[in-house]
Coordinates of C-alpha atoms in Angstrom, one line a residue:
Chain U
M19 CA 0.0 0.0 0.0
I20 CA 2.7 2.5 1.0
R21 CA 4.7 1.4 -2.0
T22 CA 1.8 2.2 -4.3
L23 CA 1.3 5.6 -2.7
T24 CA 5.0 6.5 -3.0
S25 CA 5.2 5.4 -6.6
R26 CA 2.0 7.3 -7.4
F27 CA 3.4 10.4 -5.7
L28 CA 6.7 10.0 -7.6
G29 CA 4.9 9.5 -10.8
Y30 CA 2.9 12.7 -10.4
A31 CA 6.0 14.6 -9.4
I32 CA 7.9 13.5 -12.5
L33 CA 4.9 14.3 -14.7
I34 CA 4.4 17.7 -13.2
F35 CA 8.0 18.5 -13.5
F36 CA 8.0 17.7 -17.2
A37 CA 4.7 19.4 -17.8
L38 CA 6.5 22.5 -16.5
V39 CA 9.5 21.9 -18.7
F40 CA 7.3 21.5 -21.8
L41 CA 4.9 24.3 -21.1
Y42 CA 6.8 27.0 -19.2
P43 CA 8.6 28.2 -22.3
F44 CA 5.2 29.2 -23.7
V45 CA 4.4 31.0 -20.5
I46 CA 7.7 32.9 -20.8
Q47 CA 6.9 33.7 -24.4
I48 CA 3.4 35.1 -23.6
A49 CA 4.5 37.0 -20.5
N50 CA 7.6 38.6 -22.2
S51 CA 5.5 39.7 -25.2
F52 CA 3.8 42.1 -22.8
K53 CA 6.9 43.3 -21.0
S54 CA 8.9 46.4 -21.6
E55 CA 12.4 45.6 -23.1
A56 CA 14.1 46.5 -19.8
D57 CA 11.7 44.3 -17.8
A58 CA 12.2 41.4 -20.2
A59 CA 15.9 41.7 -19.9
D60 CA 15.9 41.9 -16.0
N61 CA 13.2 39.3 -15.2
P62 CA 13.1 36.9 -18.1
L63 CA 11.7 34.1 -16.0
S64 CA 8.8 36.0 -14.4
P65 CA 5.4 35.0 -15.7
I66 CA 3.9 38.4 -14.8
P67 CA 4.8 41.5 -16.8
S68 CA 5.2 44.6 -14.7
P69 CA 4.1 47.0 -16.0
I70 CA 2.0 45.4 -18.7
E71 CA 3.0 47.0 -22.0
T72 CA 1.4 46.5 -25.4
D73 CA 3.9 48.7 -27.2
S74 CA 5.7 45.8 -28.8
L75 CA 2.5 44.2 -30.0
V76 CA 1.5 47.5 -31.6
R77 CA 4.9 47.9 -33.3
I78 CA 4.6 44.3 -34.7
F79 CA 1.7 45.6 -36.8
E80 CA 2.9 49.1 -37.5
G81 CA 6.6 48.8 -37.6
T82 CA 7.2 45.4 -39.3
G83 CA 6.0 43.5 -42.4
F84 CA 3.9 41.3 -40.1
P85 CA 0.5 42.1 -41.7
T86 CA 1.8 41.3 -45.2
W87 CA 3.4 38.0 -43.9
L88 CA 0.2 37.1 -42.2
G89 CA -1.8 37.6 -45.4
N90 CA 0.7 35.6 -47.4
S91 CA 0.8 32.8 -44.9
V92 CA -3.0 32.5 -44.9
L93 CA -3.1 32.5 -48.7
V94 CA -0.3 30.0 -49.1
S95 CA -1.6 27.6 -46.4
V96 CA -5.1 27.6 -47.7
V97 CA -4.3 27.0 -51.3
V98 CA -1.6 24.5 -50.5
T99 CA -3.9 22.6 -48.1
L100 CA -6.7 22.4 -50.6
G101 CA -4.4 21.3 -53.3
R102 CA -2.7 18.7 -51.2
V103 CA -5.9 17.2 -49.9
A104 CA -7.5 17.1 -53.4
F105 CA -4.6 15.7 -55.2
A106 CA -3.6 13.3 -52.5
S107 CA -7.1 11.8 -52.3
M108 CA -7.3 11.5 -56.0
A109 CA -3.9 9.8 -56.4
G110 CA -4.4 7.7 -53.3
Y111 CA -7.7 6.5 -54.6
A112 CA -6.3 5.6 -58.0
L113 CA -3.3 3.8 -56.5
S114 CA -5.5 1.8 -54.2
R115 CA -8.5 1.0 -56.4
L116 CA -8.2 1.7 -60.1
R117 CA -6.5 -0.8 -62.4
F118 CA -4.2 0.9 -64.8
R119 CA -0.8 0.2 -66.4
G120 CA 2.1 1.6 -64.4
R121 CA 0.3 1.6 -61.1
T122 CA 2.9 -0.6 -59.3
F123 CA 5.7 1.5 -60.8
L124 CA 4.2 4.7 -59.7
F125 CA 3.7 3.4 -56.1
G126 CA 7.3 2.4 -56.0
G127 CA 8.3 5.8 -57.2
L128 CA 6.1 7.4 -54.4
L129 CA 7.8 5.3 -51.7
A130 CA 11.2 6.4 -53.1
M131 CA 10.2 10.1 -53.0
M132 CA 9.0 9.8 -49.4
A133 CA 12.5 8.8 -48.5
V134 CA 14.0 11.9 -50.0
P135 CA 15.0 14.2 -47.2
P136 CA 13.5 17.7 -47.8
V137 CA 16.7 19.7 -46.9
V138 CA 18.6 18.1 -49.7
L139 CA 16.0 19.6 -52.1
L140 CA 16.8 23.2 -51.3
I141 CA 19.3 23.8 -54.1
P142 CA 17.4 21.6 -56.6
K143 CA 14.1 23.4 -56.0
F144 CA 15.8 26.8 -56.5
L145 CA 17.3 25.5 -59.8
V146 CA 14.0 24.4 -61.2
L147 CA 12.1 27.6 -60.1
N148 CA 14.8 29.7 -61.5
Q149 CA 14.8 27.8 -64.8
L150 CA 11.0 28.0 -65.1
G151 CA 10.9 31.7 -64.3
M152 CA 8.9 31.1 -61.1
Y153 CA 11.5 32.3 -58.6
N154 CA 10.3 35.1 -56.4
S155 CA 6.6 34.8 -57.2
Y156 CA 3.5 33.4 -55.5
A157 CA 3.5 30.6 -58.1
G158 CA 7.0 29.6 -56.9
L159 CA 5.9 29.8 -53.3
I160 CA 2.8 27.7 -53.8
V161 CA 2.9 25.3 -56.7
P162 CA 5.9 23.1 -55.6
L163 CA 4.1 22.4 -52.3
L164 CA 0.8 21.4 -53.9
V165 CA 1.5 17.7 -53.7
D166 CA 2.9 15.9 -50.7
A167 CA 4.1 12.4 -51.3
T168 CA 3.3 11.4 -47.7
G169 CA -0.2 12.6 -48.1
V170 CA -0.7 10.5 -51.2
F171 CA 0.6 7.5 -49.2
V172 CA -1.7 8.2 -46.2
M173 CA -4.7 8.3 -48.5
K174 CA -3.7 5.1 -50.4
Q175 CA -3.4 3.3 -47.0
F176 CA -6.8 4.6 -46.0
F177 CA -8.5 3.4 -49.1
D178 CA -6.8 0.0 -48.8
S179 CA -8.4 -0.3 -45.4
V180 CA -12.0 0.4 -46.6
P181 CA -14.0 -2.5 -48.0
V182 CA -14.9 -2.2 -51.6
S183 CA -18.5 -3.4 -51.2
V184 CA -20.1 0.0 -51.3
E185 CA -18.3 1.0 -54.4
E186 CA -19.3 -2.2 -56.1
A187 CA -23.0 -1.5 -55.4
A188 CA -22.6 1.9 -57.0
R189 CA -20.7 0.4 -59.9
I190 CA -23.6 -2.0 -60.6
D191 CA -25.8 1.1 -60.7
G192 CA -23.6 2.2 -63.5
A193 CA -21.6 5.1 -61.9
G194 CA -18.4 6.1 -63.7
S195 CA -15.1 6.4 -62.0
F196 CA -15.3 10.1 -61.4
R197 CA -18.9 10.2 -60.2
M198 CA -18.2 7.4 -57.9
F199 CA -15.1 9.1 -56.5
W200 CA -17.0 12.3 -55.9
S201 CA -20.3 11.0 -54.5
V202 CA -19.5 7.6 -52.9
V203 CA -15.8 7.5 -52.0
L204 CA -15.1 11.0 -50.8
P205 CA -18.0 11.2 -48.3
M206 CA -16.9 7.9 -46.9
A207 CA -13.3 9.1 -46.5
R208 CA -14.3 12.0 -44.3
P209 CA -12.3 11.1 -41.2
A210 CA -9.1 10.6 -43.3
L211 CA -9.8 13.9 -45.1
I212 CA -10.1 15.8 -41.8
T213 CA -6.8 14.3 -40.5
L214 CA -5.1 15.1 -43.7
T215 CA -6.4 18.7 -43.9
I216 CA -5.2 19.4 -40.4
L217 CA -1.7 17.9 -40.9
M218 CA -1.3 19.6 -44.3
F219 CA -2.4 23.0 -42.9
T220 CA -0.1 23.0 -40.0
G221 CA 2.7 21.7 -42.2
S222 CA 2.3 24.5 -44.7
W223 CA 1.7 27.1 -42.1
N224 CA 5.0 26.2 -40.4
E225 CA 6.9 25.6 -43.7
F226 CA 10.2 27.5 -43.7
P227 CA 13.0 26.2 -45.9
H228 CA 10.9 26.3 -49.1
T229 CA 10.3 30.0 -48.6
L230 CA 14.1 30.5 -48.4
V231 CA 14.8 29.2 -51.8
S232 CA 11.6 30.3 -53.6
V233 CA 11.3 34.0 -52.8
Q234 CA 13.5 37.0 -51.7
D235 CA 11.1 39.9 -51.9
P236 CA 9.8 40.8 -48.4
G237 CA 6.4 41.4 -49.9
L238 CA 6.2 37.6 -50.6
F239 CA 7.4 36.4 -47.2
T240 CA 5.3 34.1 -45.1
L241 CA 5.3 34.3 -41.3
P242 CA 8.2 31.8 -40.6
R243 CA 10.3 33.6 -43.2
G244 CA 9.4 37.0 -41.8
L245 CA 10.2 35.9 -38.3
A246 CA 13.5 34.5 -39.3
D247 CA 14.2 37.9 -40.9
L248 CA 13.3 39.8 -37.7
V249 CA 15.7 37.6 -35.8
S250 CA 18.6 38.0 -38.2
G251 CA 18.6 41.7 -37.4
S252 CA 16.2 43.6 -39.8
L253 CA 14.9 45.4 -36.7
G254 CA 17.9 47.6 -36.2
A255 CA 18.9 48.6 -32.7
G256 CA 18.6 46.5 -29.5
T257 CA 17.5 42.9 -29.0
Q258 CA 13.8 43.9 -29.0
Y259 CA 12.9 40.5 -27.6
P260 CA 9.3 41.4 -26.6
L261 CA 8.5 42.3 -30.2
K262 CA 10.1 39.1 -31.6
L263 CA 8.4 36.9 -29.0
G264 CA 5.1 38.6 -29.6
A265 CA 5.4 38.0 -33.4
A266 CA 6.4 34.4 -32.8
L267 CA 3.4 34.1 -30.4
L268 CA 1.0 35.4 -33.0
A269 CA 2.4 33.1 -35.6
T270 CA 1.8 30.1 -33.2
I271 CA -1.8 30.9 -32.2
P272 CA -3.6 29.5 -35.3
V273 CA -1.8 26.1 -35.0
A274 CA -2.3 26.1 -31.2
V275 CA -6.1 26.6 -31.7
I276 CA -6.3 23.9 -34.3
F277 CA -4.3 21.6 -32.1
V278 CA -6.6 22.1 -29.1
I279 CA -9.8 21.6 -31.1
F280 CA -8.6 18.6 -33.2
Q281 CA -6.2 17.1 -30.8
R282 CA -7.4 13.5 -31.3
Y283 CA -6.5 13.7 -35.0
F284 CA -3.0 14.7 -34.2
V285 CA -2.6 11.9 -31.7
R286 CA -4.1 9.4 -34.1
D287 CA -1.7 10.3 -36.8
A288 CA 1.3 9.8 -34.6
A289 CA -0.1 6.5 -33.3
A290 CA -0.5 5.4 -36.9
G291 CA 3.2 6.1 -37.3
A292 CA 3.8 3.6 -34.5
D293 CA 1.8 0.9 -36.2
K294 CA 3.9 1.2 -39.4
G295 CA 6.9 -0.1 -37.5
Chain F
M24 CA -10.1 -6.3 -66.9
K25 CA -13.2 -5.3 -68.7
G26 CA -16.7 -6.3 -67.6
I27 CA -18.3 -4.6 -64.6
R28 CA -15.2 -2.5 -63.8
G29 CA -15.1 -1.1 -67.3
N30 CA -11.9 0.4 -68.6
E31 CA -10.1 2.2 -65.7
Q32 CA -7.0 3.0 -67.6
P33 CA -7.8 6.7 -68.5
A34 CA -9.5 7.4 -65.2
G35 CA -6.5 6.0 -63.3
W36 CA -4.0 8.2 -65.1
L37 CA -6.3 11.2 -64.9
F38 CA -6.5 10.8 -61.1
V39 CA -2.7 10.5 -60.6
A40 CA -1.9 13.1 -63.2
P41 CA -1.6 16.2 -60.8
A42 CA 0.5 14.3 -58.3
V43 CA 2.8 12.8 -61.0
L44 CA 3.1 16.2 -62.7
I45 CA 4.0 18.2 -59.6
L46 CA 6.2 15.5 -57.9
G47 CA 8.0 15.0 -61.2
L48 CA 8.5 18.7 -61.9
F49 CA 9.4 19.8 -58.4
M50 CA 11.2 16.7 -57.0
L51 CA 12.5 14.3 -59.7
L52 CA 13.5 16.9 -62.3
P53 CA 15.2 19.2 -59.7
I54 CA 17.2 16.3 -58.3
L55 CA 18.5 15.5 -61.8
M56 CA 19.2 19.2 -62.4
A57 CA 21.1 19.5 -59.1
L58 CA 23.1 16.4 -60.0
W59 CA 24.3 18.1 -63.2
V60 CA 25.0 21.4 -61.3
S61 CA 27.1 19.5 -58.8
L62 CA 29.4 18.6 -61.7
T63 CA 29.8 22.3 -62.7
R64 CA 31.1 25.6 -61.4
W65 CA 27.9 27.5 -61.8
N66 CA 27.9 30.8 -59.9
G67 CA 24.2 31.6 -60.2
Q68 CA 24.5 33.9 -63.2
G69 CA 22.3 32.9 -66.2
S70 CA 21.2 29.3 -66.8
P71 CA 23.4 26.4 -65.5
F72 CA 22.3 24.4 -68.6
T73 CA 24.3 26.2 -71.3
G74 CA 27.7 25.5 -72.7
D75 CA 29.1 28.6 -71.0
V76 CA 29.1 27.0 -67.6
P77 CA 32.5 25.5 -66.7
F78 CA 32.3 21.7 -66.3
A79 CA 34.1 20.5 -63.2
G80 CA 33.7 16.8 -63.3
L81 CA 33.9 15.3 -59.8
D82 CA 36.0 18.2 -58.5
N83 CA 33.2 19.4 -56.2
Y84 CA 33.1 16.0 -54.6
T85 CA 36.9 15.5 -54.3
R86 CA 37.3 18.9 -52.8
L87 CA 35.1 17.7 -49.9
F88 CA 37.2 14.6 -49.2
T89 CA 40.7 14.5 -50.7
D90 CA 41.8 18.0 -51.6
E91 CA 43.3 20.0 -48.8
G92 CA 41.6 23.3 -48.2
L93 CA 38.9 25.3 -46.6
T94 CA 36.1 23.6 -48.4
R95 CA 37.1 20.2 -47.0
Q96 CA 37.8 21.6 -43.5
D97 CA 34.4 23.3 -43.4
F98 CA 32.6 20.2 -44.7
M99 CA 34.4 17.9 -42.2
T100 CA 33.7 20.3 -39.4
S101 CA 30.0 20.2 -40.3
I102 CA 30.1 16.4 -40.3
R103 CA 31.7 16.4 -36.9
N104 CA 29.2 18.9 -35.5
N105 CA 26.2 17.0 -36.9
A106 CA 27.6 13.6 -35.7
Y107 CA 27.9 14.9 -32.1
Y108 CA 24.4 16.4 -32.4
V109 CA 23.0 13.0 -33.6
F110 CA 24.9 11.2 -30.9
F111 CA 23.3 13.4 -28.2
V112 CA 19.8 14.0 -29.6
V113 CA 18.8 10.5 -30.6
P114 CA 19.5 8.6 -27.4
I115 CA 18.2 11.5 -25.2
Q116 CA 15.0 12.0 -27.0
T117 CA 14.3 8.2 -27.3
V118 CA 14.9 7.5 -23.6
L119 CA 12.9 10.6 -22.6
A120 CA 10.0 9.7 -24.8
L121 CA 10.0 6.1 -23.6
G122 CA 10.2 7.2 -20.0
L123 CA 7.4 9.7 -20.2
A124 CA 5.3 7.2 -22.1
L125 CA 5.8 4.6 -19.4
I126 CA 4.8 7.0 -16.7
V127 CA 1.8 8.5 -18.5
N128 CA 0.6 5.0 -19.3
N129 CA 0.6 4.0 -15.6
R130 CA -2.9 2.9 -14.8
L131 CA -2.8 4.3 -11.3
L132 CA -2.3 7.9 -12.5
K133 CA -5.1 10.2 -13.6
G134 CA -4.8 13.1 -16.1
K135 CA -3.3 11.1 -18.8
G136 CA -5.0 13.3 -21.5
F137 CA -3.6 16.5 -20.0
F138 CA 0.0 15.3 -19.8
R139 CA -0.1 13.8 -23.2
T140 CA -1.3 17.1 -24.7
A141 CA 1.3 19.1 -22.7
F142 CA 4.2 16.9 -23.9
Y143 CA 3.0 16.7 -27.4
F144 CA 2.2 20.4 -28.0
P145 CA 5.7 21.7 -28.7
S146 CA 6.1 19.4 -31.6
V147 CA 3.3 20.9 -33.6
T148 CA 4.5 24.5 -33.3
S149 CA 6.6 26.2 -36.0
S150 CA 10.3 25.5 -35.7
V151 CA 11.1 29.1 -36.4
A152 CA 8.7 30.5 -33.8
I153 CA 10.0 28.1 -31.1
S154 CA 13.6 28.9 -32.0
V155 CA 12.9 32.6 -31.3
V156 CA 11.6 31.6 -27.8
F157 CA 14.7 29.5 -27.1
L158 CA 17.0 32.2 -28.4
F159 CA 15.5 34.4 -25.7
M160 CA 15.7 31.7 -23.0
F161 CA 19.4 31.0 -23.7
A162 CA 20.3 34.7 -24.0
N163 CA 23.1 35.8 -21.7
G164 CA 20.9 37.2 -19.0
G165 CA 18.1 34.9 -20.0
A166 CA 15.8 32.4 -18.3
I167 CA 18.2 29.4 -18.4
N168 CA 21.0 31.2 -16.8
A169 CA 18.6 32.7 -14.2
I170 CA 17.6 29.1 -13.3
L171 CA 21.2 28.0 -13.2
S172 CA 22.2 30.8 -10.9
V173 CA 19.6 29.6 -8.4
F174 CA 21.8 26.5 -8.1
G175 CA 24.9 28.7 -7.8
I176 CA 26.1 27.9 -11.4
Q177 CA 27.2 30.7 -13.6
G178 CA 25.7 29.9 -17.0
P179 CA 27.8 30.3 -20.1
Q180 CA 27.2 32.8 -22.9
W181 CA 25.5 30.1 -24.8
F182 CA 25.5 31.3 -28.4
S183 CA 29.0 32.8 -28.4
D184 CA 30.7 29.9 -26.7
P185 CA 32.5 27.6 -29.2
R186 CA 34.2 25.4 -26.6
G187 CA 33.5 21.7 -27.0
L188 CA 32.0 19.7 -24.2
L189 CA 34.7 17.0 -24.4
H190 CA 37.4 19.6 -24.5
L191 CA 35.9 21.2 -21.4
L192 CA 35.9 17.8 -19.8
F193 CA 39.6 17.2 -20.7
E194 CA 40.4 20.6 -19.2
K195 CA 38.6 19.7 -16.0
L196 CA 40.5 16.4 -15.7
G197 CA 43.8 18.3 -16.3
V198 CA 44.5 16.7 -19.7
S199 CA 46.2 19.1 -22.0
P200 CA 45.4 19.1 -25.7
F201 CA 46.8 16.0 -27.4
L202 CA 47.1 14.7 -31.0
T203 CA 46.9 18.2 -32.3
D204 CA 49.6 17.5 -35.0
S205 CA 48.0 14.5 -36.7
G206 CA 44.5 13.9 -38.0
V207 CA 42.3 12.9 -40.9
F208 CA 40.3 14.9 -43.5
G209 CA 41.9 18.2 -42.6
L210 CA 41.0 18.2 -39.0
S211 CA 43.3 17.1 -36.2
W212 CA 42.3 14.3 -33.9
W213 CA 42.0 16.8 -31.1
D214 CA 39.5 18.8 -33.2
W215 CA 37.5 15.6 -34.0
L216 CA 37.3 14.9 -30.2
S217 CA 35.8 18.3 -29.3
G218 CA 32.3 17.1 -28.5
P219 CA 29.4 19.4 -29.2
S220 CA 30.0 23.1 -28.5
V221 CA 28.2 24.9 -25.7
A222 CA 26.2 26.7 -28.4
M223 CA 25.3 23.4 -30.0
C224 CA 24.1 22.1 -26.6
A225 CA 21.5 24.9 -26.6
I226 CA 20.2 23.7 -30.0
I227 CA 20.3 20.1 -28.9
S228 CA 18.1 20.9 -25.9
L229 CA 15.6 22.7 -28.1
V230 CA 15.4 19.8 -30.5
V231 CA 15.0 17.2 -27.8
W232 CA 12.3 19.4 -26.2
T233 CA 10.3 19.7 -29.4
T234 CA 10.6 16.1 -30.7
S235 CA 10.3 14.0 -27.6
G236 CA 6.5 14.5 -27.5
T237 CA 5.9 13.0 -30.9
F238 CA 7.9 9.9 -30.1
M239 CA 6.2 9.7 -26.7
V240 CA 2.8 9.5 -28.4
M241 CA 4.2 6.7 -30.6
F242 CA 5.4 4.7 -27.6
L243 CA 2.1 5.3 -25.8
A244 CA 0.1 3.9 -28.7
A245 CA 2.4 0.8 -28.7
L246 CA 2.2 0.4 -24.9
Q247 CA -1.6 0.3 -25.2
N248 CA -1.3 -2.7 -27.5
V249 CA 0.8 -4.7 -24.9
P250 CA -1.7 -7.2 -23.4
V251 CA -2.3 -6.5 -19.7
Q252 CA -2.3 -10.3 -19.1
L253 CA 1.4 -10.5 -20.1
E254 CA 2.4 -8.0 -17.4
E255 CA 0.1 -9.7 -14.8
A256 CA 1.6 -13.1 -15.6
G257 CA 5.0 -11.6 -14.9
M258 CA 3.8 -10.2 -11.6
I259 CA 2.4 -13.6 -10.6
D260 CA 5.8 -15.2 -11.5
G261 CA 7.4 -12.7 -9.0
A262 CA 9.1 -10.5 -11.5
N263 CA 9.9 -7.1 -10.1
R264 CA 9.1 -3.8 -11.9
W265 CA 12.5 -3.6 -13.6
Q266 CA 12.4 -7.2 -14.7
R267 CA 8.9 -6.8 -16.2
L268 CA 10.0 -3.7 -18.1
R269 CA 13.2 -5.4 -19.3
H270 CA 11.8 -8.8 -20.3
I271 CA 8.1 -8.3 -21.0
I272 CA 7.4 -4.7 -22.1
L273 CA 10.5 -3.7 -23.9
P274 CA 10.5 -6.7 -26.2
Q275 CA 6.9 -5.9 -27.2
L276 CA 8.0 -2.3 -28.0
R277 CA 10.9 -3.3 -30.3
P278 CA 9.2 -2.4 -33.6
T279 CA 8.3 1.0 -32.2
L280 CA 11.8 1.5 -30.7
F281 CA 13.3 0.7 -34.1
L282 CA 11.0 3.2 -35.8
V283 CA 11.7 6.0 -33.2
I284 CA 15.5 5.5 -33.5
T285 CA 15.4 5.4 -37.3
L286 CA 13.1 8.5 -37.6
G287 CA 15.5 10.1 -35.1
L288 CA 18.6 9.3 -37.1
I289 CA 17.0 10.5 -40.4
G290 CA 15.6 13.7 -38.8
T291 CA 18.7 14.7 -36.9
W292 CA 20.9 14.6 -40.1
Q293 CA 18.5 17.2 -41.6
V294 CA 18.7 19.8 -38.9
F295 CA 18.4 23.2 -40.6
D296 CA 15.7 25.6 -39.5
Q297 CA 17.0 25.9 -35.9
I298 CA 20.6 26.4 -37.1
Y299 CA 19.4 29.1 -39.6
V300 CA 17.4 31.0 -37.0
M301 CA 19.6 30.6 -33.9
S302 CA 23.2 30.5 -34.9
Q303 CA 23.9 30.4 -38.7
G304 CA 26.7 28.0 -38.0
N305 CA 28.4 30.2 -35.4
P306 CA 30.3 30.5 -33.1
A307 CA 33.5 29.5 -34.8
K308 CA 31.6 27.2 -37.1
T309 CA 30.7 24.9 -34.3
T310 CA 27.0 24.7 -35.2
L311 CA 27.7 24.4 -38.9
T312 CA 25.8 21.3 -40.2
P313 CA 26.0 19.8 -43.7
A314 CA 22.4 21.0 -44.5
F315 CA 23.2 24.6 -43.5
L316 CA 26.7 24.5 -45.1
S317 CA 25.2 23.4 -48.4
Y318 CA 22.7 26.3 -48.2
R319 CA 25.4 28.7 -47.3
T320 CA 27.8 27.6 -50.0
A321 CA 25.2 27.9 -52.7
F322 CA 23.2 31.0 -51.7
R323 CA 25.8 33.1 -49.8
D324 CA 29.0 32.1 -51.5
F325 CA 27.3 31.5 -54.9
D326 CA 29.2 28.2 -55.3
Y327 CA 26.2 26.2 -56.4
G328 CA 28.2 23.2 -57.7
S329 CA 29.9 22.7 -54.3
G330 CA 26.6 23.3 -52.4
A331 CA 24.8 20.7 -54.5
A332 CA 27.6 18.2 -54.0
I333 CA 27.3 18.6 -50.2
S334 CA 23.5 18.0 -50.6
F335 CA 24.2 14.7 -52.4
V336 CA 26.7 13.5 -49.8
L337 CA 24.2 14.3 -47.1
F338 CA 21.5 12.5 -49.1
L339 CA 23.8 9.5 -49.2
I340 CA 24.6 9.6 -45.5
I341 CA 20.9 9.5 -44.7
V342 CA 20.1 6.6 -47.0
V343 CA 23.1 4.6 -45.9
L344 CA 22.2 5.1 -42.2
T345 CA 18.7 3.9 -42.8
L346 CA 19.9 0.8 -44.6
I347 CA 22.5 -0.1 -41.9
Q348 CA 20.0 0.3 -39.2
R349 CA 17.4 -1.8 -41.0
R350 CA 19.9 -4.6 -41.5
V351 CA 21.1 -4.6 -37.9
T352 CA 17.6 -5.0 -36.5
R353 CA 16.7 -7.6 -39.1
E354 CA 19.7 -9.7 -38.1
R355 CA 18.9 -9.6 -34.4
D356 CA 15.3 -10.8 -35.1

């Protein structure tokens, strides 16, 4: 009995310690966004700003390119997410269900592409954008991200796990491939589509390296690129940590909200990763 | 093939067309283009695919390995830095993730959902945004040093401290620098034995902090598939907690453990965002990694051929590591 109590107490102590380790940096971030620069420098650990200042937050909107970056981020993420979900479900469905020549070959190619580490694509992507005249444009920022190999794979796996009986009934009714995909298959795939949408949105919202090699005009920056630019000294004098932390905070909020609302989908995805092993 | 299913050939190709087109155009084609560029001395002016660009053959590759010079020294330094980074990040994040999963999974404890969320949240946030936060925490008068000073430790100036951890250890033990005259690949043995720099340690802690949660969720999912009866049988046989973990639970987790370590190895050789935001390879090149070096060589020094060559070597490292690891686990089965 005593052993159970001690181990329970110890368990909670460890969990609470690590909860602090994992969450307190966000507390620091929020608190310091509302501090004066001097206060942030003197009391970086304190969770309470004294006095509360909103100067930095105002300057984020008035003194930096933040509004532009925010607009670009919304545009890019929405278009990229729509494209990824649409193209991944189409390709995933075809690879799982439709019989056509070259299917096995394409699936092999897809697996190979999933193994290509994104960072080694930095120079290659720049070369192709440069060659096609898409460098430094919205097209260059968006089009290369429109298809995600992993997304196609996830959708193929999903369709593999769904019994074909429903489709067969529709097929007897004489539905063509496209009509069947649209009115029978997609409604059935809703849970997978929601998961994919969330993952692709957070992925494109947080995307950084691609913006480095596709655009250089500050008017085309997304939030991660803009933030990186703030940090590397485009602000001028001083460290201006409250401003930087505030901008990083604002950039994190959309993903945080989505995470809290759709948490189970995130967890399910990571768990699916475990099953693959 | 005909009959009720009809002819699916056109529909099939139509459905995969967008994916094939974009992946082909922005993944396959670029890789081939970069392979060509890695054989040239293209400096970013005009198109690399004309006769005007000087052909270099394998020079860009040999400069990384056999030719004495700054290129090789920088490349080998980046390999060393990244190797130490991998050596620290992968074991720490794996053990931490497993440990947290075991505790969160404990049936006697409540609040599983909250703790799982808390540990997992950092991994969904933007790497750039979170790097900004850690830059502030590791600043000279920042939160980390404030905590250290509570314990009477004077924290270092994290991002301007190039001293290696092993070098510091040698210094503490009173060992003076040795093997400084001989070495391989343009670095002396002493330089190879530096350990991660103090600045790199800050980046290591950030990465462990962000990725442990993801891996913890994977372990949790696997733990939930371990039959309760197995553990109970162990208890009846008188196995203590450690024995049950070692002989009953861990063997069940092997596939997941393999996956976590492989994903860790693959991910850690790709570290880029954090380096770009927090240190740009400084101080004294001790946080330079192959991924960042390849970017810097191409886009700052306008030596695209050399940059692309570094990318392909990195590509190879990642592929080889994955293959070795797969083979090792397969043999043990």
